[in-house]
PDB file of C-alpha atoms and ligand atoms in Angstrom:
ATOM      1  CA  MET W   1      41.561   2.030 -38.179  1.00  0.00           C
ATOM      2  CA  GLY W   2      39.567   0.853 -40.952  1.00  0.00           C
ATOM      3  CA  THR W   3      40.220   2.487 -44.411  1.00  0.00           C
ATOM      4  CA  HIS W   4      36.830   2.864 -45.168  1.00  0.00           C
ATOM      5  CA  PHE W   5      35.098   3.657 -41.505  1.00  0.00           C
ATOM      6  CA  SER W   6      37.071   4.659 -38.613  1.00  0.00           C
ATOM      7  CA  TYR W   7      35.295   2.460 -35.830  1.00  0.00           C
ATOM      8  CA  ILE W   8      34.943  -0.504 -37.993  1.00  0.00           C
ATOM      9  CA  ALA W   9      37.876  -2.614 -39.531  1.00  0.00           C
ATOM     10  CA  ASP W  10      37.776  -3.332 -43.372  1.00  0.00           C
ATOM     11  CA  GLN W  11      37.492  -7.036 -42.704  1.00  0.00           C
ATOM     12  CA  ALA W  12      34.101  -6.788 -40.385  1.00  0.00           C
ATOM     13  CA  LEU W  13      32.149  -4.402 -42.592  1.00  0.00           C
ATOM     14  CA  PRO W  14      28.686  -5.832 -42.767  1.00  0.00           C
ATOM     15  CA  SER W  15      28.789  -5.954 -46.577  1.00  0.00           C
ATOM     16  CA  LEU W  16      25.919  -7.395 -48.096  1.00  0.00           C
ATOM     17  CA  GLU W  17      26.588 -10.252 -50.927  1.00  0.00           C
ATOM     18  CA  GLU W  18      23.404 -10.177 -52.916  1.00  0.00           C
ATOM     19  CA  GLU W  19      21.755  -6.646 -52.860  1.00  0.00           C
ATOM     20  CA  GLU W  20      24.240  -4.691 -54.417  1.00  0.00           C
ATOM     21  CA  VAL W  21      22.178  -1.701 -54.785  1.00  0.00           C
ATOM     22  CA  CYS W  22      22.136   1.247 -52.432  1.00  0.00           C
ATOM     23  CA  GLN W  23      18.606   2.275 -51.331  1.00  0.00           C
ATOM     24  CA  HIS W  24      19.686   5.909 -51.197  1.00  0.00           C
ATOM     25  CA  CYS W  25      21.287   6.819 -54.586  1.00  0.00           C
ATOM     26  CA  GLU W  26      20.273   3.632 -56.273  1.00  0.00           C
ATOM     27  CA  GLN W  27      23.571   2.804 -58.005  1.00  0.00           C
ATOM     28  CA  GLU W  28      24.079  -0.813 -58.836  1.00  0.00           C
ATOM     29  CA  GLY W  29      26.916  -2.887 -58.659  1.00  0.00           C
ATOM     30  CA  ILE W  30      28.447  -1.032 -55.767  1.00  0.00           C
ATOM     31  CA  LYS W  31      29.372  -2.564 -52.263  1.00  0.00           C
ATOM     32  CA  ALA W  32      26.481  -1.641 -50.016  1.00  0.00           C
ATOM     33  CA  TYR W  33      26.386  -2.125 -46.072  1.00  0.00           C
ATOM     34  CA  ALA W  34      23.832  -2.805 -43.688  1.00  0.00           C
ATOM     35  CA  VAL W  35      22.620   0.373 -42.032  1.00  0.00           C
ATOM     36  CA  ARG W  36      20.048   1.181 -39.648  1.00  0.00           C
ATOM     37  CA  ALA W  37      19.032   4.749 -40.444  1.00  0.00           C
ATOM     38  CA  THR W  38      16.327   7.717 -41.455  1.00  0.00           C
ATOM     39  CA  ILE W  39      16.601   9.648 -44.708  1.00  0.00           C
ATOM     40  CA  LEU W  40      16.662  13.287 -43.317  1.00  0.00           C
ATOM     41  CA  ASP W  41      16.118  15.090 -46.763  1.00  0.00           C
ATOM     42  CA  PRO W  42      14.109  13.039 -49.184  1.00  0.00           C
ATOM     43  CA  SER W  43      14.585  15.387 -52.256  1.00  0.00           C
ATOM     44  CA  LEU W  44      18.587  14.432 -51.944  1.00  0.00           C
ATOM     45  CA  SER W  45      17.884  10.412 -52.782  1.00  0.00           C
ATOM     46  CA  ALA W  46      17.576   9.015 -56.186  1.00  0.00           C
ATOM     47  CA  ASP W  47      13.761   8.276 -55.495  1.00  0.00           C
ATOM     48  CA  PRO W  48      12.305  11.385 -53.505  1.00  0.00           C
ATOM     49  CA  GLU W  49       8.927  10.080 -53.491  1.00  0.00           C
ATOM     50  CA  LEU W  50       9.984   6.519 -52.205  1.00  0.00           C
ATOM     51  CA  ALA W  51      12.169   8.184 -49.840  1.00  0.00           C
ATOM     52  CA  GLU W  52       9.368  10.366 -48.345  1.00  0.00           C
ATOM     53  CA  GLU W  53       7.209   7.124 -48.244  1.00  0.00           C
ATOM     54  CA  GLU W  54       9.951   4.898 -46.484  1.00  0.00           C
ATOM     55  CA  PRO W  55      12.498   6.822 -45.190  1.00  0.00           C
ATOM     56  CA  GLN W  56      14.179   3.938 -43.241  1.00  0.00           C
ATOM     57  CA  LEU W  57      17.116   2.163 -44.873  1.00  0.00           C
ATOM     58  CA  ASN W  58      18.684  -0.861 -44.412  1.00  0.00           C
ATOM     59  CA  TYR W  59      21.523  -0.789 -46.818  1.00  0.00           C
ATOM     60  CA  ALA W  60      23.502   1.870 -48.416  1.00  0.00           C
ATOM     61  CA  CYS W  61      27.001   2.721 -50.165  1.00  0.00           C
ATOM     62  CA  GLU W  62      30.071   4.188 -48.407  1.00  0.00           C
ATOM     63  CA  SER W  63      29.379   7.706 -50.070  1.00  0.00           C
ATOM     64  CA  CYS W  64      25.556   7.630 -48.999  1.00  0.00           C
ATOM     65  CA  ILE W  65      26.584   6.679 -45.382  1.00  0.00           C
ATOM     66  CA  LYS W  66      28.888   9.391 -45.185  1.00  0.00           C
ATOM     67  CA  SER W  67      26.942  11.992 -46.847  1.00  0.00           C
ATOM     68  CA  GLY W  68      25.113  13.314 -43.966  1.00  0.00           C
ATOM     69  CA  ASN W  69      21.542  12.639 -45.075  1.00  0.00           C
ATOM     70  CA  LEU W  70      21.252   9.285 -43.217  1.00  0.00           C
ATOM     71  CA  ALA W  71      20.384   9.509 -39.383  1.00  0.00           C
ATOM     72  CA  LEU W  72      21.790   6.691 -37.401  1.00  0.00           C
ATOM     73  CA  ASP W  73      18.367   5.249 -35.859  1.00  0.00           C
ATOM     74  CA  GLU W  74      17.385   7.069 -32.574  1.00  0.00           C
ATOM     75  CA  ASP W  75      16.713   3.909 -30.422  1.00  0.00           C
ATOM     76  CA  TYR W  76      20.123   2.455 -31.607  1.00  0.00           C
ATOM     77  CA  LEU W  77      21.868   5.616 -30.506  1.00  0.00           C
ATOM     78  CA  ASN W  78      19.938   5.802 -27.361  1.00  0.00           C
ATOM     79  CA  ASP W  79      20.907   2.114 -26.855  1.00  0.00           C
ATOM     80  CA  LEU W  80      24.316   2.922 -27.212  1.00  0.00           C
ATOM     81  CA  LYS W  81      24.725   5.967 -24.894  1.00  0.00           C
ATOM     82  CA  ALA W  82      22.913   3.976 -22.298  1.00  0.00           C
ATOM     83  CA  SER W  83      26.156   1.974 -22.375  1.00  0.00           C
ATOM     84  CA  LEU W  84      28.620   4.608 -22.208  1.00  0.00           C
ATOM     85  CA  PRO W  85      29.601   7.054 -19.667  1.00  0.00           C
ATOM     86  CA  LYS W  86      28.334  10.606 -20.174  1.00  0.00           C
ATOM     87  CA  GLY W  87      31.790  11.908 -21.341  1.00  0.00           C
ATOM     88  CA  LEU W  88      31.650   9.710 -24.531  1.00  0.00           C
ATOM     89  CA  HIS W  89      27.970  10.489 -25.378  1.00  0.00           C
ATOM     90  CA  ASN W  90      29.642  13.033 -27.908  1.00  0.00           C
ATOM     91  CA  ARG W  91      31.500  10.328 -29.629  1.00  0.00           C
ATOM     92  CA  ILE W  92      28.683   8.552 -31.123  1.00  0.00           C
ATOM     93  CA  GLU W  93      27.360  11.802 -32.652  1.00  0.00           C
ATOM     94  CA  ASN W  94      30.630  12.257 -34.007  1.00  0.00           C
ATOM     95  CA  PRO W  95      30.269  11.789 -37.786  1.00  0.00           C
ATOM     96  CA  GLN W  96      33.184   9.025 -37.946  1.00  0.00           C
ATOM     97  CA  PHE W  97      30.836   7.059 -35.545  1.00  0.00           C
ATOM     98  CA  ALA W  98      27.535   8.214 -36.615  1.00  0.00           C
ATOM     99  CA  HIS W  99      28.050   7.695 -40.280  1.00  0.00           C
ATOM    100  CA  GLN W 100      28.895   4.193 -40.246  1.00  0.00           C
ATOM    101  CA  PRO W 101      27.247   0.559 -41.096  1.00  0.00           C
ATOM    102  CA  TYR W 102      25.077  -1.204 -38.752  1.00  0.00           C
ATOM    103  CA  ILE W 103      26.921  -3.140 -36.178  1.00  0.00           C
ATOM    104  CA  GLN W 104      24.252  -5.706 -34.552  1.00  0.00           C
ATOM    105  CA  PHE W 105      23.982  -7.143 -30.967  1.00  0.00           C
ATOM    106  CA  LEU W 106      22.050  -9.722 -29.921  1.00  0.00           C
ATOM    107  CA  HIS W 107      20.494  -7.976 -26.897  1.00  0.00           C
ATOM    108  CA  HIS W 108      21.780  -4.304 -26.387  1.00  0.00           C
ATOM    109  CA  ASN W 109      24.573  -2.257 -27.928  1.00  0.00           C
ATOM    110  CA  ASP W 110      27.494  -2.543 -25.651  1.00  0.00           C
ATOM    111  CA  TRP W 111      30.246  -0.953 -27.424  1.00  0.00           C
ATOM    112  CA  PRO W 112      33.617  -1.286 -25.901  1.00  0.00           C
ATOM    113  CA  PHE W 113      35.559   2.080 -24.740  1.00  0.00           C
ATOM    114  CA  CYS W 114      38.889   2.447 -23.865  1.00  0.00           C
ATOM    115  CA  CYS W 115      41.340   5.505 -23.558  1.00  0.00           C
ATOM    116  CA  HIS W 116      38.224   7.957 -23.641  1.00  0.00           C
ATOM    117  CA  ASP W 117      37.114   6.573 -27.008  1.00  0.00           C
ATOM    118  CA  LEU W 118      34.942   4.084 -28.497  1.00  0.00           C
ATOM    119  CA  THR W 119      36.913   0.868 -29.677  1.00  0.00           C
ATOM    120  CA  GLU W 120      37.032  -0.384 -33.147  1.00  0.00           C
ATOM    121  CA  TYR W 121      34.957  -3.305 -34.302  1.00  0.00           C
ATOM    122  CA  ILE W 122      37.251  -5.973 -35.715  1.00  0.00           C
ATOM    123  CA  GLY W 123      34.973  -9.144 -36.377  1.00  0.00           C
ATOM    124  CA  GLU W 124      33.732 -12.066 -34.825  1.00  0.00           C
ATOM    125  CA  THR W 125      36.857 -14.315 -35.175  1.00  0.00           C
ATOM    126  CA  PRO W 126      40.698 -13.422 -34.251  1.00  0.00           C
ATOM    127  CA  GLU W 127      42.693 -13.033 -37.407  1.00  0.00           C
ATOM    128  CA  ALA W 128      45.402 -16.161 -37.825  1.00  0.00           C
ATOM    129  CA  ASP W 129      47.989 -14.384 -36.164  1.00  0.00           C
ATOM    130  CA  GLU W 130      46.242 -13.189 -33.061  1.00  0.00           C
ATOM    131  CA  ASP W 131      46.308 -14.755 -29.676  1.00  0.00           C
ATOM    132  CA  TYR W 132      43.000 -15.320 -28.082  1.00  0.00           C
ATOM    133  CA  ALA W 133      44.610 -14.584 -24.636  1.00  0.00           C
ATOM    134  CA  THR W 134      45.220 -10.885 -25.536  1.00  0.00           C
ATOM    135  CA  PHE W 135      41.316 -10.314 -25.545  1.00  0.00           C
ATOM    136  CA  THR W 136      39.638  -9.295 -22.321  1.00  0.00           C
ATOM    137  CA  CYS W 137      35.982 -10.039 -21.827  1.00  0.00           C
ATOM    138  CA  TRP W 138      33.866  -6.851 -22.038  1.00  0.00           C
ATOM    139  CA  ARG W 139      31.230  -6.566 -19.391  1.00  0.00           C
ATOM    140  CA  PRO W 140      30.124 -10.303 -19.679  1.00  0.00           C
ATOM    141  CA  MET W 141      26.035 -10.860 -19.526  1.00  0.00           C
ATOM    142  CA  SER W 142      26.291 -13.340 -17.236  1.00  0.00           C
ATOM    143  CA  PRO W 143      28.739 -15.475 -14.917  1.00  0.00           C
ATOM    144  CA  SER W 144      28.686 -18.101 -17.305  1.00  0.00           C
ATOM    145  CA  VAL W 145      30.134 -16.115 -20.116  1.00  0.00           C
ATOM    146  CA  ALA W 146      32.931 -14.586 -18.078  1.00  0.00           C
ATOM    147  CA  ASP W 147      33.997 -18.418 -16.422  1.00  0.00           C
ATOM    148  CA  TYR W 148      35.353 -19.228 -19.994  1.00  0.00           C
ATOM    149  CA  ALA W 149      38.192 -18.012 -22.001  1.00  0.00           C
ATOM    150  CA  LEU W 150      37.703 -16.668 -25.469  1.00  0.00           C
ATOM    151  CA  GLN W 151      39.067 -19.628 -27.341  1.00  0.00           C
ATOM    152  CA  ASP W 152      36.348 -21.972 -25.598  1.00  0.00           C
ATOM    153  CA  PHE W 153      33.702 -20.063 -27.713  1.00  0.00           C
ATOM    154  CA  TYR W 154      35.336 -21.419 -31.200  1.00  0.00           C
ATOM    155  CA  PRO W 155      34.632 -22.502 -33.928  1.00  0.00           C
ATOM    156  CA  LEU W 156      31.898 -20.371 -33.074  1.00  0.00           C
ATOM    157  CA  GLU W 157      29.261 -22.331 -35.579  1.00  0.00           C
ATOM    158  CA  ASN W 158      29.435 -25.226 -33.051  1.00  0.00           C
ATOM    159  CA  ILE W 159      27.988 -23.294 -30.246  1.00  0.00           C
ATOM    160  CA  GLU W 160      24.040 -24.007 -30.004  1.00  0.00           C
ATOM    161  CA  PRO W 161      22.029 -21.013 -29.119  1.00  0.00           C
ATOM    162  CA  PHE W 162      21.334 -17.764 -31.063  1.00  0.00           C
ATOM    163  CA  PHE W 163      24.555 -15.531 -29.873  1.00  0.00           C
ATOM    164  CA  THR W 164      26.945 -12.836 -31.178  1.00  0.00           C
ATOM    165  CA  MET W 165      30.391 -12.711 -30.791  1.00  0.00           C
ATOM    166  CA  ARG W 166      31.988  -9.125 -31.133  1.00  0.00           C
ATOM    167  CA  LEU W 167      35.466  -8.082 -30.871  1.00  0.00           C
ATOM    168  CA  PHE W 168      37.193  -4.890 -30.594  1.00  0.00           C
ATOM    169  CA  ARG W 169      40.417  -2.975 -30.096  1.00  0.00           C
ATOM    170  CA  CYS W 170      41.457   0.087 -28.813  1.00  0.00           C
ATOM    171  CA  LEU W 171      42.477   2.752 -31.190  1.00  0.00           C
ATOM    172  CA  HIS W 172      45.098   4.255 -28.779  1.00  0.00           C
ATOM    173  CA  CYS W 173      46.442   1.402 -26.770  1.00  0.00           C
ATOM    174  CA  ALA W 174      47.063  -2.396 -27.125  1.00  0.00           C
ATOM    175  CA  ALA W 175      43.707  -3.279 -25.407  1.00  0.00           C
ATOM    176  CA  LYS W 176      41.440  -5.710 -27.184  1.00  0.00           C
ATOM    177  CA  TYR W 177      37.653  -6.941 -25.957  1.00  0.00           C
ATOM    178  CA  TRP W 178      35.449  -9.510 -26.745  1.00  0.00           C
ATOM    179  CA  ASN W 179      31.575  -9.120 -26.030  1.00  0.00           C
ATOM    180  CA  PHE W 180      29.641 -12.411 -26.393  1.00  0.00           C
ATOM    181  CA  GLN W 181      25.689 -11.943 -25.768  1.00  0.00           C
ATOM    182  CA  TYR W 182      23.348 -15.487 -26.116  1.00  0.00           C
ATOM    183  CA  SER W 183      19.938 -16.251 -25.724  1.00  0.00           C
ATOM    184  CA  GLY W 184      18.906 -19.051 -23.495  1.00  0.00           C
ATOM    185  CA  LEU W 185      18.395 -18.683 -19.933  1.00  0.00           C
ATOM    186  CA  LEU W 186      19.904 -22.139 -18.856  1.00  0.00           C
ATOM    187  CA  TRP W 187      22.811 -21.693 -21.054  1.00  0.00           C
ATOM    188  CA  PRO W 188      25.611 -24.464 -20.040  1.00  0.00           C
ATOM    189  CA  GLY W 189      28.426 -22.483 -21.591  1.00  0.00           C
ATOM    190  CA  PRO W 190      30.205 -23.087 -25.235  1.00  0.00           C
ATOM    191  CA  THR W 191      30.097 -26.556 -24.834  1.00  0.00           C
ATOM    192  CA  HIS W 192      30.253 -28.114 -28.363  1.00  0.00           C
ATOM    193  CA  SER W 193      27.974 -30.417 -29.209  1.00  0.00           C
TER     194      SER W 193
HETATM  195 ZN1   ZN K 201      24.685   5.283 -52.279  1.00  0.00          ZN
HETATM  196 ZN1   ZN K 202      42.851   1.640 -24.818  1.00  0.00          ZN
END
């Protein structure tokens, strides 16, 4: 479990290198994270007029994300829900999950679940001491994904088409999952150029 956000490991946080200004409180020099959210009450933001006109935010600081004044984008929420069993729908509305940075998938937001809970996003590449073979493929978008082992995809930058690799671990058991999505109809698999 991350020390900043429960469902995103610290090393996997989508922090922005350049724009170190929060779009909600306008504090400078603090860590800002990618979000996909709408300001609920403009009067609580640093620039209420701007917040009224442009309620959509792309980045915000940890305390604003957790403040409850930023609502996760509804499309994102619905897309996540569509990939989950009904019994887990309340989990994504839980502040621990709803009030976190935005983790983008290439196609639809297929966030793995395990042990009646959502899993924790841990990044794109296993940690140095992690065994690739301990990860299970999560609902492959095509047989050309499932036919390969996780290590076949690395190093990721050698894979040609647009893709996202998302790795997750269960917060309750030892299970780990990889979710690979790509663009390109006739993709041959992770053959390195
Ligand atoms: Zn802020
Ligand atoms: Zn589990």
